[in-house]
Amino acid sequence: EPEVTQTPSHQVTQMGQEVILRCVPISNHLYFYWYRQILGQKVEFLVSFYNNEISEKSEIFDDQFSVERPDGSNFTLKIRSTKLEDSAMYFCASQGTRNEKLFFGSGTQLSVL
Amino acid sequence: QQQVKQSPQSLIVQKGGISIINCAYENTAFDYFPWYQQFPGKGPALLIAIRPDVSEKKEGRFTISFNKSAKQFSLHIMDSQPGDSATYFCAASRIQGAQKLVFGQGTRLTINP
């Protein structure tokens, strides 16, 4: 089965630093998502992306967050100035068409010290 | 209004038994109810999903029961196997627009051999 690939699997950063989390969605998929899961809590929607623009975002996705699809294969999440509370597992997901299932990557564990 | 409540938090079942996980939602606009299975170190993977126009959906040993009037749905795993040991998440969203899934808290299922 095709896979969504996320790198790195673990990222440690200092508070206030910028981080970029990378994702390679499934080829030919058109819809892209970021979700996150704080340890012990539920998985939460952050943002959806289609046709090179954000289609929907949650309250969590404030001005410190941005997403980009810089080329035909990568999809990135940037956190400009990380805070302690940004520590979480970040999942990328992609979807072929609106009614198809989401495929999730294995996640990037972000630790902000 | 956006919450999905899941119970129990953890569940231990003997091999061959039936595992039952329950979820309740509040937003009547939700019309897509998937269950995800997550193994350690992996992202959530779609297990089975249901739309509110049916009361039950079965795929192999996995069955979703849906009660629209009670705003509840449940996952039944028949003949539970040790390989089913994982964390299970229920979720809900609207099928139209971005798949902005609202997840339950998760259930850690352990199947004892």
mmCIF file of C-alpha atoms in Angstrom:
data_model
loop_
_atom_site.group_PDB
_atom_site.id
_atom_site.type_symbol
_atom_site.label_atom_id
_atom_site.label_comp_id
_atom_site.label_asym_id
_atom_site.label_seq_id
_atom_site.Cartn_x
_atom_site.Cartn_y
_atom_site.Cartn_z
ATOM 1 C CA GLU A 1 0.000 0.000 0.000
ATOM 2 C CA PRO A 2 1.293 3.525 -0.727
ATOM 3 C CA GLU A 3 2.676 5.466 2.217
ATOM 4 C CA VAL A 4 2.948 9.024 3.457
ATOM 5 C CA THR A 5 6.550 9.648 4.502
ATOM 6 C CA GLN A 6 7.505 12.062 7.266
ATOM 7 C CA THR A 7 10.953 13.316 8.231
ATOM 8 C CA PRO A 8 12.534 13.554 10.686
ATOM 9 C CA SER A 9 10.938 10.987 12.986
ATOM 10 C CA HIS A 10 12.201 12.937 16.009
ATOM 11 C CA GLN A 11 13.092 16.612 16.267
ATOM 12 C CA VAL A 12 14.451 18.344 19.340
ATOM 13 C CA THR A 13 14.637 22.127 19.386
ATOM 14 C CA GLN A 14 15.100 25.001 21.767
ATOM 15 C CA MET A 15 12.197 27.264 22.620
ATOM 16 C CA GLY A 16 12.019 30.195 20.210
ATOM 17 C CA GLN A 17 13.685 28.350 17.357
ATOM 18 C CA GLU A 18 12.085 27.712 13.980
ATOM 19 C CA VAL A 19 11.368 24.159 12.894
ATOM 20 C CA ILE A 20 10.259 22.695 9.600
ATOM 21 C CA LEU A 21 8.546 19.337 9.525
ATOM 22 C CA ARG A 22 8.577 17.584 6.202
ATOM 23 C CA CYS A 23 6.141 15.253 4.539
ATOM 24 C CA VAL A 24 6.020 13.453 1.223
ATOM 25 C CA PRO A 25 2.356 12.717 0.497
ATOM 26 C CA ILE A 26 1.223 9.871 -1.701
ATOM 27 C CA SER A 27 1.856 10.587 -5.347
ATOM 28 C CA ASN A 28 -1.182 11.994 -7.179
ATOM 29 C CA HIS A 29 -2.966 12.906 -3.966
ATOM 30 C CA LEU A 30 -4.531 16.350 -4.020
ATOM 31 C CA TYR A 31 -5.534 17.094 -0.409
ATOM 32 C CA PHE A 32 -3.038 17.469 2.391
ATOM 33 C CA TYR A 33 -3.397 17.783 6.129
ATOM 34 C CA TRP A 34 -1.475 18.291 9.338
ATOM 35 C CA TYR A 35 -2.737 16.893 12.621
ATOM 36 C CA ARG A 36 -1.014 16.776 15.974
ATOM 37 C CA GLN A 37 -1.245 14.694 19.139
ATOM 38 C CA ILE A 38 0.023 15.988 22.443
ATOM 39 C CA LEU A 39 1.159 13.110 24.654
ATOM 40 C CA GLY A 40 -1.826 11.440 26.271
ATOM 41 C CA GLN A 41 -4.352 13.589 24.430
ATOM 42 C CA LYS A 42 -6.478 13.207 21.344
ATOM 43 C CA VAL A 43 -5.366 13.728 17.772
ATOM 44 C CA GLU A 44 -6.252 17.291 16.696
ATOM 45 C CA PHE A 45 -6.754 18.821 13.270
ATOM 46 C CA LEU A 46 -4.410 21.684 12.421
ATOM 47 C CA VAL A 47 -4.818 22.562 8.762
ATOM 48 C CA SER A 48 -5.944 21.327 5.358
ATOM 49 C CA PHE A 49 -4.358 22.335 2.069
ATOM 50 C CA TYR A 50 -5.624 22.053 -1.473
ATOM 51 C CA ASN A 51 -4.722 23.641 -4.778
ATOM 52 C CA ASN A 52 -1.766 25.444 -3.202
ATOM 53 C CA GLU A 53 -3.730 27.162 -0.515
ATOM 54 C CA ILE A 54 -5.099 26.557 2.954
ATOM 55 C CA SER A 55 -8.694 25.359 2.734
ATOM 56 C CA GLU A 56 -9.376 25.185 6.456
ATOM 57 C CA LYS A 57 -7.475 25.684 9.698
ATOM 58 C CA SER A 58 -8.117 25.237 13.397
ATOM 59 C CA GLU A 59 -7.728 27.702 16.244
ATOM 60 C CA ILE A 60 -4.405 26.047 17.070
ATOM 61 C CA PHE A 61 -2.997 27.052 13.686
ATOM 62 C CA ASP A 62 -2.079 30.637 14.540
ATOM 63 C CA ASP A 63 0.383 33.033 12.918
ATOM 64 C CA GLN A 64 3.325 31.003 14.195
ATOM 65 C CA PHE A 65 2.365 28.165 11.859
ATOM 66 C CA SER A 66 2.592 28.017 8.087
ATOM 67 C CA VAL A 67 2.365 25.326 5.447
ATOM 68 C CA GLU A 68 3.886 25.084 2.039
ATOM 69 C CA ARG A 69 4.083 22.767 -0.908
ATOM 70 C CA PRO A 70 7.356 24.044 -2.349
ATOM 71 C CA ASP A 71 7.556 21.520 -5.175
ATOM 72 C CA GLY A 72 5.465 18.722 -6.593
ATOM 73 C CA SER A 73 6.265 16.229 -3.863
ATOM 74 C CA ASN A 74 6.916 17.843 -0.470
ATOM 75 C CA PHE A 75 4.466 19.330 2.000
ATOM 76 C CA THR A 76 5.943 21.189 4.962
ATOM 77 C CA LEU A 77 4.785 22.580 8.283
ATOM 78 C CA LYS A 78 6.823 25.459 9.683
ATOM 79 C CA ILE A 79 6.619 26.681 13.253
ATOM 80 C CA ARG A 80 8.306 30.072 13.385
ATOM 81 C CA SER A 81 9.096 30.441 17.062
ATOM 82 C CA THR A 82 8.487 27.235 18.963
ATOM 83 C CA LYS A 83 6.916 27.179 22.409
ATOM 84 C CA LEU A 84 7.054 24.447 25.043
ATOM 85 C CA GLU A 85 3.404 23.639 24.366
ATOM 86 C CA ASP A 86 4.204 22.871 20.722
ATOM 87 C CA SER A 87 5.785 19.617 21.884
ATOM 88 C CA ALA A 88 3.686 16.899 20.262
ATOM 89 C CA MET A 89 3.575 14.222 17.592
ATOM 90 C CA TYR A 90 2.781 15.873 14.262
ATOM 91 C CA PHE A 91 1.053 13.753 11.639
ATOM 92 C CA CYS A 92 0.846 14.551 7.951
ATOM 93 C CA ALA A 93 -1.998 13.024 5.951
ATOM 94 C CA SER A 94 -2.986 13.000 2.314
ATOM 95 C CA GLN A 95 -6.117 12.189 0.382
ATOM 96 C CA GLY A 96 -6.687 11.453 -3.263
ATOM 97 C CA THR A 97 -10.157 12.887 -3.698
ATOM 98 C CA ARG A 98 -12.664 14.378 -1.260
ATOM 99 C CA ASN A 99 -14.463 11.121 -0.576
ATOM 100 C CA GLU A 100 -11.406 8.902 -0.222
ATOM 101 C CA LYS A 101 -9.828 7.920 3.045
ATOM 102 C CA LEU A 102 -6.991 9.792 4.680
ATOM 103 C CA PHE A 103 -3.578 8.172 4.712
ATOM 104 C CA PHE A 104 -1.496 9.211 7.715
ATOM 105 C CA GLY A 105 2.273 9.244 7.989
ATOM 106 C CA SER A 106 4.118 7.788 10.995
ATOM 107 C CA GLY A 107 4.577 11.228 12.502
ATOM 108 C CA THR A 108 7.355 13.522 13.692
ATOM 109 C CA GLN A 109 7.829 13.716 17.442
ATOM 110 C CA LEU A 110 8.690 17.335 18.201
ATOM 111 C CA SER A 111 10.256 18.119 21.569
ATOM 112 C CA VAL A 112 10.678 21.776 22.503
ATOM 113 C CA LEU A 113 13.101 22.329 25.395
ATOM 114 C CA GLN B 1 -20.498 20.913 20.115
ATOM 115 C CA GLN B 2 -17.418 19.588 18.347
ATOM 116 C CA GLN B 3 -16.497 16.920 20.892
ATOM 117 C CA VAL B 4 -16.369 13.208 20.356
ATOM 118 C CA LYS B 5 -16.280 11.249 23.604
ATOM 119 C CA GLN B 6 -14.781 7.773 23.604
ATOM 120 C CA SER B 7 -14.827 5.037 26.223
ATOM 121 C CA PRO B 8 -13.254 3.096 27.753
ATOM 122 C CA GLN B 9 -9.748 4.539 27.935
ATOM 123 C CA SER B 10 -8.272 1.068 28.119
ATOM 124 C CA LEU B 11 -9.646 -2.400 27.591
ATOM 125 C CA ILE B 12 -8.299 -5.888 28.199
ATOM 126 C CA VAL B 13 -9.976 -8.789 26.405
ATOM 127 C CA GLN B 14 -9.139 -12.446 26.238
ATOM 128 C CA LYS B 15 -8.222 -13.949 22.889
ATOM 129 C CA GLY B 16 -11.360 -14.983 21.060
ATOM 130 C CA GLY B 17 -13.544 -12.539 22.973
ATOM 131 C CA ILE B 18 -15.487 -9.512 21.726
ATOM 132 C CA SER B 19 -13.957 -6.053 22.131
ATOM 133 C CA ILE B 20 -16.418 -3.172 22.284
ATOM 134 C CA ILE B 21 -15.464 0.508 22.165
ATOM 135 C CA ASN B 22 -18.048 3.270 22.333
ATOM 136 C CA CYS B 23 -18.213 6.835 21.081
ATOM 137 C CA ALA B 24 -20.698 9.668 21.368
ATOM 138 C CA TYR B 25 -20.821 12.862 19.368
ATOM 139 C CA GLU B 26 -22.634 16.162 19.710
ATOM 140 C CA ASN B 27 -22.609 17.854 16.335
ATOM 141 C CA THR B 28 -25.550 16.616 14.252
ATOM 142 C CA ALA B 29 -23.857 18.001 11.124
ATOM 143 C CA PHE B 30 -21.317 15.168 11.253
ATOM 144 C CA ASP B 31 -22.005 12.619 8.546
ATOM 145 C CA TYR B 32 -18.846 10.517 8.410
ATOM 146 C CA PHE B 33 -17.707 8.307 11.284
ATOM 147 C CA PRO B 34 -14.421 6.425 10.847
ATOM 148 C CA TRP B 35 -12.482 4.239 13.228
ATOM 149 C CA TYR B 36 -8.707 4.345 13.162
ATOM 150 C CA GLN B 37 -6.216 1.782 14.439
ATOM 151 C CA GLN B 38 -2.800 2.915 15.601
ATOM 152 C CA PHE B 39 0.182 0.722 16.416
ATOM 153 C CA PRO B 40 3.152 2.120 18.387
ATOM 154 C CA GLY B 41 5.407 4.246 16.211
ATOM 155 C CA LYS B 42 2.876 4.399 13.389
ATOM 156 C CA GLY B 43 0.253 6.876 12.287
ATOM 157 C CA PRO B 44 -3.468 6.167 12.553
ATOM 158 C CA ALA B 45 -4.764 3.856 9.805
ATOM 159 C CA LEU B 46 -8.387 3.739 8.707
ATOM 160 C CA LEU B 47 -10.032 0.533 9.873
ATOM 161 C CA ILE B 48 -13.679 0.969 8.943
ATOM 162 C CA ALA B 49 -16.076 3.889 8.462
ATOM 163 C CA ILE B 50 -19.827 4.450 8.372
ATOM 164 C CA ARG B 51 -22.254 7.075 7.080
ATOM 165 C CA PRO B 52 -25.432 7.833 9.079
ATOM 166 C CA ASP B 53 -27.760 6.372 6.453
ATOM 167 C CA VAL B 54 -27.034 2.845 7.741
ATOM 168 C CA SER B 55 -27.167 1.432 11.262
ATOM 169 C CA GLU B 56 -24.447 -1.160 10.898
ATOM 170 C CA LYS B 57 -21.427 -1.897 8.748
ATOM 171 C CA LYS B 58 -19.369 -5.051 8.892
ATOM 172 C CA GLU B 59 -15.944 -5.758 7.437
ATOM 173 C CA GLY B 60 -14.525 -9.106 8.430
ATOM 174 C CA ARG B 61 -14.269 -9.246 12.237
ATOM 175 C CA PHE B 62 -14.915 -5.503 12.588
ATOM 176 C CA THR B 63 -18.418 -4.037 12.892
ATOM 177 C CA ILE B 64 -19.586 -0.474 13.428
ATOM 178 C CA SER B 65 -22.994 -0.029 15.040
ATOM 179 C CA PHE B 66 -24.532 3.412 14.599
ATOM 180 C CA ASN B 67 -27.417 4.941 16.548
ATOM 181 C CA LYS B 68 -28.325 8.265 14.971
ATOM 182 C CA SER B 69 -31.016 9.242 17.483
ATOM 183 C CA ALA B 70 -28.677 8.637 20.424
ATOM 184 C CA LYS B 71 -25.715 10.175 18.575
ATOM 185 C CA GLN B 72 -23.607 7.158 19.422
ATOM 186 C CA PHE B 73 -21.550 4.660 17.501
ATOM 187 C CA SER B 74 -19.453 1.717 18.529
ATOM 188 C CA LEU B 75 -16.779 -0.622 17.234
ATOM 189 C CA HIS B 76 -17.095 -4.346 17.819
ATOM 190 C CA ILE B 77 -14.135 -6.639 17.218
ATOM 191 C CA MET B 78 -15.247 -10.250 17.075
ATOM 192 C CA ASP B 79 -12.888 -13.136 17.842
ATOM 193 C CA SER B 80 -10.275 -10.661 19.119
ATOM 194 C CA GLN B 81 -6.666 -11.647 18.425
ATOM 195 C CA PRO B 82 -3.369 -10.571 20.027
ATOM 196 C CA GLY B 83 -2.526 -8.814 16.737
ATOM 197 C CA ASP B 84 -5.521 -6.522 17.361
ATOM 198 C CA SER B 85 -3.714 -5.027 20.367
ATOM 199 C CA ALA B 86 -3.408 -1.337 19.458
ATOM 200 C CA THR B 87 -4.917 2.059 20.203
ATOM 201 C CA TYR B 88 -8.273 2.678 18.558
ATOM 202 C CA PHE B 89 -9.664 6.114 17.800
ATOM 203 C CA CYS B 90 -13.156 6.993 16.750
ATOM 204 C CA ALA B 91 -13.606 10.184 14.776
ATOM 205 C CA ALA B 92 -16.279 12.260 13.102
ATOM 206 C CA SER B 93 -16.404 14.846 10.360
ATOM 207 C CA ARG B 94 -18.497 16.242 7.586
ATOM 208 C CA ILE B 95 -18.037 14.428 4.301
ATOM 209 C CA GLN B 96 -18.265 17.719 2.421
ATOM 210 C CA GLY B 97 -15.272 19.998 2.520
ATOM 211 C CA ALA B 98 -11.944 19.206 4.090
ATOM 212 C CA GLN B 99 -11.842 16.030 6.157
ATOM 213 C CA LYS B 100 -11.462 17.916 9.412
ATOM 214 C CA LEU B 101 -11.662 14.886 11.680
ATOM 215 C CA VAL B 102 -12.632 15.338 15.317
ATOM 216 C CA PHE B 103 -11.064 12.449 17.202
ATOM 217 C CA GLY B 104 -12.048 10.699 20.386
ATOM 218 C CA GLN B 105 -9.523 10.275 23.187
ATOM 219 C CA GLY B 106 -8.489 6.795 22.095
ATOM 220 C CA THR B 107 -8.796 3.329 23.630
ATOM 221 C CA ARG B 108 -5.760 1.203 24.333
ATOM 222 C CA LEU B 109 -6.857 -2.359 23.596
ATOM 223 C CA THR B 110 -4.877 -5.330 24.862
ATOM 224 C CA ILE B 111 -5.789 -8.853 23.789
ATOM 225 C CA ASN B 112 -4.404 -11.464 26.157
ATOM 226 C CA PRO B 113 -3.384 -14.755 24.541
#
